Short mmCIF file of C-alpha atoms in Angstrom, two decimals:
data_model
loop_
_atom_site.label_atom_id
_atom_site.label_comp_id
_atom_site.label_asym_id
_atom_site.label_seq_id
_atom_site.Cartn_x
_atom_site.Cartn_y
_atom_site.Cartn_z
CA ALA A 1 7.74 13.40 8.18
CA GLN A 2 9.00 10.39 6.34
CA SER A 3 9.38 10.15 2.57
CA VAL A 4 10.35 7.53 0.01
CA THR A 5 11.96 7.79 -3.40
CA GLN A 6 12.32 5.11 -6.03
CA PRO A 7 14.70 6.54 -8.63
CA ASP A 8 13.81 4.11 -11.40
CA ILE A 9 10.37 4.54 -12.94
CA HIS A 10 10.75 1.55 -15.22
CA ILE A 11 13.27 -1.28 -15.51
CA THR A 12 13.55 -4.01 -18.13
CA VAL A 13 15.57 -7.17 -17.52
CA SER A 14 15.98 -10.45 -19.31
CA GLU A 15 14.60 -13.59 -17.78
CA GLY A 16 17.27 -15.27 -15.68
CA ALA A 17 19.18 -12.03 -15.10
CA SER A 18 19.69 -10.51 -11.68
CA LEU A 19 17.58 -7.61 -10.45
CA GLU A 20 18.06 -4.71 -8.10
CA LEU A 21 15.36 -2.12 -7.43
CA ARG A 22 16.42 0.97 -5.58
CA CYS A 23 14.69 2.62 -2.66
CA ASN A 24 15.80 5.59 -0.58
CA TYR A 25 13.99 6.92 2.43
CA SER A 26 14.00 9.91 4.70
CA TYR A 27 13.10 9.46 8.35
CA GLY A 28 14.35 10.86 11.62
CA ALA A 29 14.86 7.52 13.34
CA THR A 30 15.16 3.88 12.39
CA PRO A 31 12.15 3.23 10.22
CA TYR A 32 10.05 0.24 9.39
CA LEU A 33 10.65 -0.61 5.73
CA PHE A 34 8.59 -2.66 3.32
CA TRP A 35 8.53 -3.87 -0.25
CA TYR A 36 5.21 -4.64 -1.89
CA VAL A 37 4.46 -6.03 -5.34
CA GLN A 38 1.37 -5.26 -7.38
CA SER A 39 0.39 -7.29 -10.41
CA PRO A 40 -1.96 -5.68 -12.96
CA GLY A 41 -5.47 -5.32 -11.58
CA GLN A 42 -4.46 -6.69 -8.20
CA GLY A 43 -3.93 -5.32 -4.72
CA LEU A 44 -0.52 -5.02 -3.10
CA GLN A 45 1.22 -8.11 -1.75
CA LEU A 46 3.90 -7.87 0.91
CA LEU A 47 7.27 -9.24 -0.27
CA LEU A 48 9.31 -8.51 2.84
CA LYS A 49 9.75 -6.11 5.72
CA TYR A 50 12.47 -4.79 7.98
CA PHE A 51 11.82 -3.81 11.56
CA SER A 52 15.12 -4.43 13.36
CA GLY A 53 18.00 -6.88 13.64
CA ASP A 54 19.70 -8.46 10.65
CA THR A 55 19.92 -5.88 7.90
CA LEU A 56 19.57 -8.49 5.15
CA VAL A 57 15.96 -9.54 4.97
CA GLN A 58 14.62 -12.53 3.10
CA GLY A 59 11.17 -12.42 1.57
CA ILE A 60 8.82 -14.46 -0.53
CA LYS A 61 9.34 -15.45 -4.17
CA GLY A 62 13.13 -15.45 -3.78
CA PHE A 63 13.44 -11.72 -3.06
CA GLU A 64 15.74 -10.15 -0.49
CA ALA A 65 16.47 -6.60 0.60
CA GLU A 66 19.28 -4.97 2.50
CA PHE A 67 18.88 -2.08 4.92
CA LYS A 68 21.82 0.33 4.77
CA ARG A 69 21.47 3.03 7.37
CA SER A 70 24.45 5.03 6.12
CA GLN A 71 22.89 5.31 2.69
CA SER A 72 19.25 5.53 3.83
CA SER A 73 18.52 2.76 1.38
CA PHE A 74 16.54 -0.46 1.27
CA ASN A 75 17.19 -1.97 -2.13
CA LEU A 76 15.35 -5.06 -3.34
CA ARG A 77 17.25 -7.85 -5.07
CA LYS A 78 16.63 -11.12 -6.80
CA PRO A 79 19.41 -13.27 -8.27
CA SER A 80 17.40 -14.67 -11.18
CA VAL A 81 14.24 -13.04 -12.48
CA HIS A 82 11.29 -15.04 -13.78
CA TRP A 83 8.77 -13.79 -16.35
CA SER A 84 6.09 -13.89 -13.64
CA ASP A 85 7.99 -11.22 -11.69
CA ALA A 86 6.84 -8.56 -14.15
CA ALA A 87 4.81 -6.17 -11.99
CA GLU A 88 4.89 -2.86 -10.15
CA TYR A 89 7.08 -2.73 -7.05
CA PHE A 90 6.52 -0.30 -4.20
CA CYS A 91 8.86 0.55 -1.37
CA ALA A 92 7.24 1.93 1.78
CA VAL A 93 8.43 3.45 5.05
CA GLY A 94 6.54 3.34 8.31
CA ALA A 95 7.03 4.61 11.81
CA LYS A 96 7.43 3.12 15.22
CA THR A 97 4.42 4.89 16.68
CA SER A 98 0.76 4.65 15.88
CA TYR A 99 0.73 8.36 15.13
CA ASP A 100 2.69 8.18 11.91
CA LYS A 101 1.47 6.77 8.64
CA VAL A 102 3.07 4.43 6.14
CA ILE A 103 4.30 6.30 3.09
CA PHE A 104 4.61 4.56 -0.26
CA GLY A 105 7.08 5.40 -2.98
CA PRO A 106 5.94 6.08 -6.54
CA GLY A 107 6.76 2.56 -7.67
CA THR A 108 9.07 0.90 -10.18
CA SER A 109 7.55 -0.95 -13.10
CA LEU A 110 9.44 -4.14 -13.99
CA SER A 111 9.29 -5.70 -17.44
CA VAL A 112 10.86 -9.09 -18.12
CA ILE A 113 12.08 -10.05 -21.58
CA PRO A 114 11.83 -13.77 -22.37
CA GLU B 1 -7.46 -17.53 6.04
CA ALA B 2 -9.61 -15.20 3.96
CA GLY B 3 -7.98 -11.99 2.83
CA VAL B 4 -9.33 -8.47 2.68
CA VAL B 5 -12.53 -8.39 0.65
CA GLN B 6 -13.61 -5.38 -1.36
CA SER B 7 -16.62 -4.70 -3.53
CA PRO B 8 -17.39 -3.78 -6.16
CA ARG B 9 -14.23 -4.50 -8.13
CA TYR B 10 -15.12 -2.01 -10.85
CA LYS B 11 -17.44 0.96 -10.95
CA ILE B 12 -18.25 3.41 -13.75
CA ILE B 13 -20.34 6.45 -12.92
CA GLU B 14 -21.06 9.88 -14.31
CA LYS B 15 -19.71 12.94 -12.55
CA LYS B 16 -21.86 14.36 -9.78
CA GLN B 17 -23.22 10.90 -8.97
CA PRO B 18 -22.62 9.27 -5.58
CA VAL B 19 -20.61 6.07 -5.17
CA ALA B 20 -19.77 3.77 -2.28
CA PHE B 21 -17.10 1.16 -1.71
CA TRP B 22 -17.20 -1.63 0.83
CA CYS B 23 -14.39 -3.39 2.64
CA ASN B 24 -14.30 -6.38 4.96
CA PRO B 25 -10.92 -6.75 6.69
CA ILE B 26 -9.11 -9.88 7.76
CA SER B 27 -10.77 -11.41 10.80
CA GLY B 28 -9.20 -10.14 14.01
CA HIS B 29 -7.57 -7.10 12.43
CA ASN B 30 -8.49 -3.96 14.35
CA THR B 31 -6.80 -1.45 12.07
CA LEU B 32 -8.36 -0.61 8.71
CA TYR B 33 -7.02 1.72 6.04
CA TRP B 34 -8.46 3.28 2.92
CA TYR B 35 -6.02 4.36 0.21
CA ARG B 36 -6.39 6.02 -3.16
CA GLN B 37 -4.01 4.99 -5.92
CA ASN B 38 -3.82 7.16 -9.00
CA LEU B 39 -2.50 5.70 -12.21
CA GLY B 40 1.27 5.25 -12.11
CA GLN B 41 1.58 6.25 -8.47
CA GLY B 42 1.84 4.64 -5.08
CA PRO B 43 -1.11 4.43 -2.70
CA GLU B 44 -1.96 7.50 -0.65
CA LEU B 45 -3.67 7.17 2.69
CA LEU B 46 -7.16 8.61 2.95
CA ILE B 47 -8.18 7.41 6.40
CA ARG B 48 -7.09 4.97 9.09
CA TYR B 49 -9.32 3.36 11.68
CA GLU B 50 -8.44 1.71 14.94
CA ASN B 51 -11.59 -0.21 15.75
CA GLU B 52 -14.44 2.26 15.25
CA GLU B 53 -12.31 5.36 15.67
CA ALA B 54 -10.89 7.30 12.74
CA VAL B 55 -7.41 8.09 14.08
CA ASP B 56 -6.06 9.73 10.94
CA ASP B 57 -8.33 11.35 8.37
CA SER B 58 -6.10 14.30 7.57
CA GLN B 59 -5.88 13.37 3.88
CA LEU B 60 -9.59 12.71 3.39
CA PRO B 61 -11.33 15.42 1.30
CA LYS B 62 -14.15 15.90 3.73
CA ASP B 63 -16.27 18.08 1.47
CA ARG B 64 -17.15 15.07 -0.68
CA PHE B 65 -15.65 11.98 0.94
CA SER B 66 -16.95 10.20 4.00
CA ALA B 67 -16.19 6.89 5.67
CA GLU B 68 -17.62 4.83 8.44
CA ARG B 69 -16.78 1.72 10.40
CA LEU B 70 -19.69 1.47 12.75
CA LYS B 71 -19.05 -1.88 14.43
CA GLY B 72 -15.29 -1.89 14.11
CA VAL B 73 -15.31 -4.56 11.41
CA ASP B 74 -16.30 -3.74 7.85
CA SER B 75 -16.13 -0.24 6.44
CA THR B 76 -17.71 1.90 3.74
CA LEU B 77 -16.09 4.75 1.83
CA LYS B 78 -18.42 7.15 0.04
CA ILE B 79 -17.93 9.91 -2.49
CA GLN B 80 -20.73 12.40 -3.08
CA PRO B 81 -20.69 13.97 -5.57
CA ALA B 82 -17.97 12.30 -7.63
CA GLU B 83 -15.67 14.39 -9.81
CA LEU B 84 -13.62 13.44 -12.85
CA GLY B 85 -10.44 13.60 -10.77
CA ASP B 86 -11.72 10.92 -8.43
CA SER B 87 -11.03 8.25 -11.04
CA ALA B 88 -8.55 5.95 -9.34
CA VAL B 89 -8.20 2.62 -7.60
CA TYR B 90 -9.45 2.64 -4.01
CA LEU B 91 -7.60 0.15 -1.86
CA CYS B 92 -8.55 -1.16 1.54
CA ALA B 93 -6.00 -2.69 3.88
CA SER B 94 -6.12 -4.13 7.37
CA GLY B 95 -3.52 -4.74 10.03
CA ALA B 96 -3.03 -6.07 13.54
CA GLU B 97 -3.80 -3.91 16.54
CA TRP B 98 -1.24 -1.33 17.55
CA GLY B 99 0.66 -2.49 20.57
CA GLY B 100 0.43 -6.08 19.52
CA LEU B 101 3.25 -8.43 18.65
CA ALA B 102 6.34 -6.71 17.36
CA GLY B 103 6.49 -7.17 13.64
CA ASP B 104 2.73 -7.12 13.22
CA GLN B 105 2.17 -3.51 14.06
CA GLU B 106 2.88 -2.02 10.71
CA THR B 107 2.23 -4.84 8.26
CA GLN B 108 -0.77 -4.05 6.13
CA TYR B 109 -2.66 -6.61 4.08
CA PHE B 110 -4.35 -5.22 1.00
CA GLY B 111 -7.54 -6.09 -0.78
CA PRO B 112 -7.77 -6.21 -4.60
CA GLY B 113 -9.14 -2.67 -4.80
CA THR B 114 -12.08 -0.99 -6.49
CA ARG B 115 -11.31 0.63 -9.82
CA LEU B 116 -13.45 3.75 -10.22
CA LEU B 117 -13.98 5.56 -13.50
CA VAL B 118 -15.86 8.85 -13.43
CA LEU B 119 -17.15 10.02 -16.83
#
């Protein structure tokens, strides 16, 4: 069964600084990988996803993530954080068959200092 | 394109009372998911439907929780009776049919959720 860890429970960055949120997964084959963002009181919004091909994936709002098979990681990055990026970020791992479920990590809460 | 619609957005009930949540997925999406999200945690799957069929309900506490998707479109999740530990956000998501275009199979689109407080 697949699993996801997000080592950082909470991160604080200054506006304009770069950001990297860590995600590690466990899965027996090449997984599907996702990053979602959740603003307070809102549902989850898909930022980006990796299914195959280029390991550097571009998403919405200026985010990107890189799939590193050797490290079982899928870290999310943004070169310059905006105050509106403050939210909860969830990494998720899915499977290539309809018999497996998508598993979400515990989330990383991002605070942005003006 | 309209997103996933959920109602109500908020619900406060006393323990032992029943409660129901409603979800209308994105038009054309055959797969529907119900998740529970406890405070400070990621969503956990309760049940997944493909059309009218519940294909994964292994995490649904069947003694008090039930769900239905009679016509393969909208869905209702019910708790009866509710317990204090059921306080959480209940999220509905929908996705494209399995076996469809590559890249659409596993992308889920979430509604805003129903925040339940059991007193």
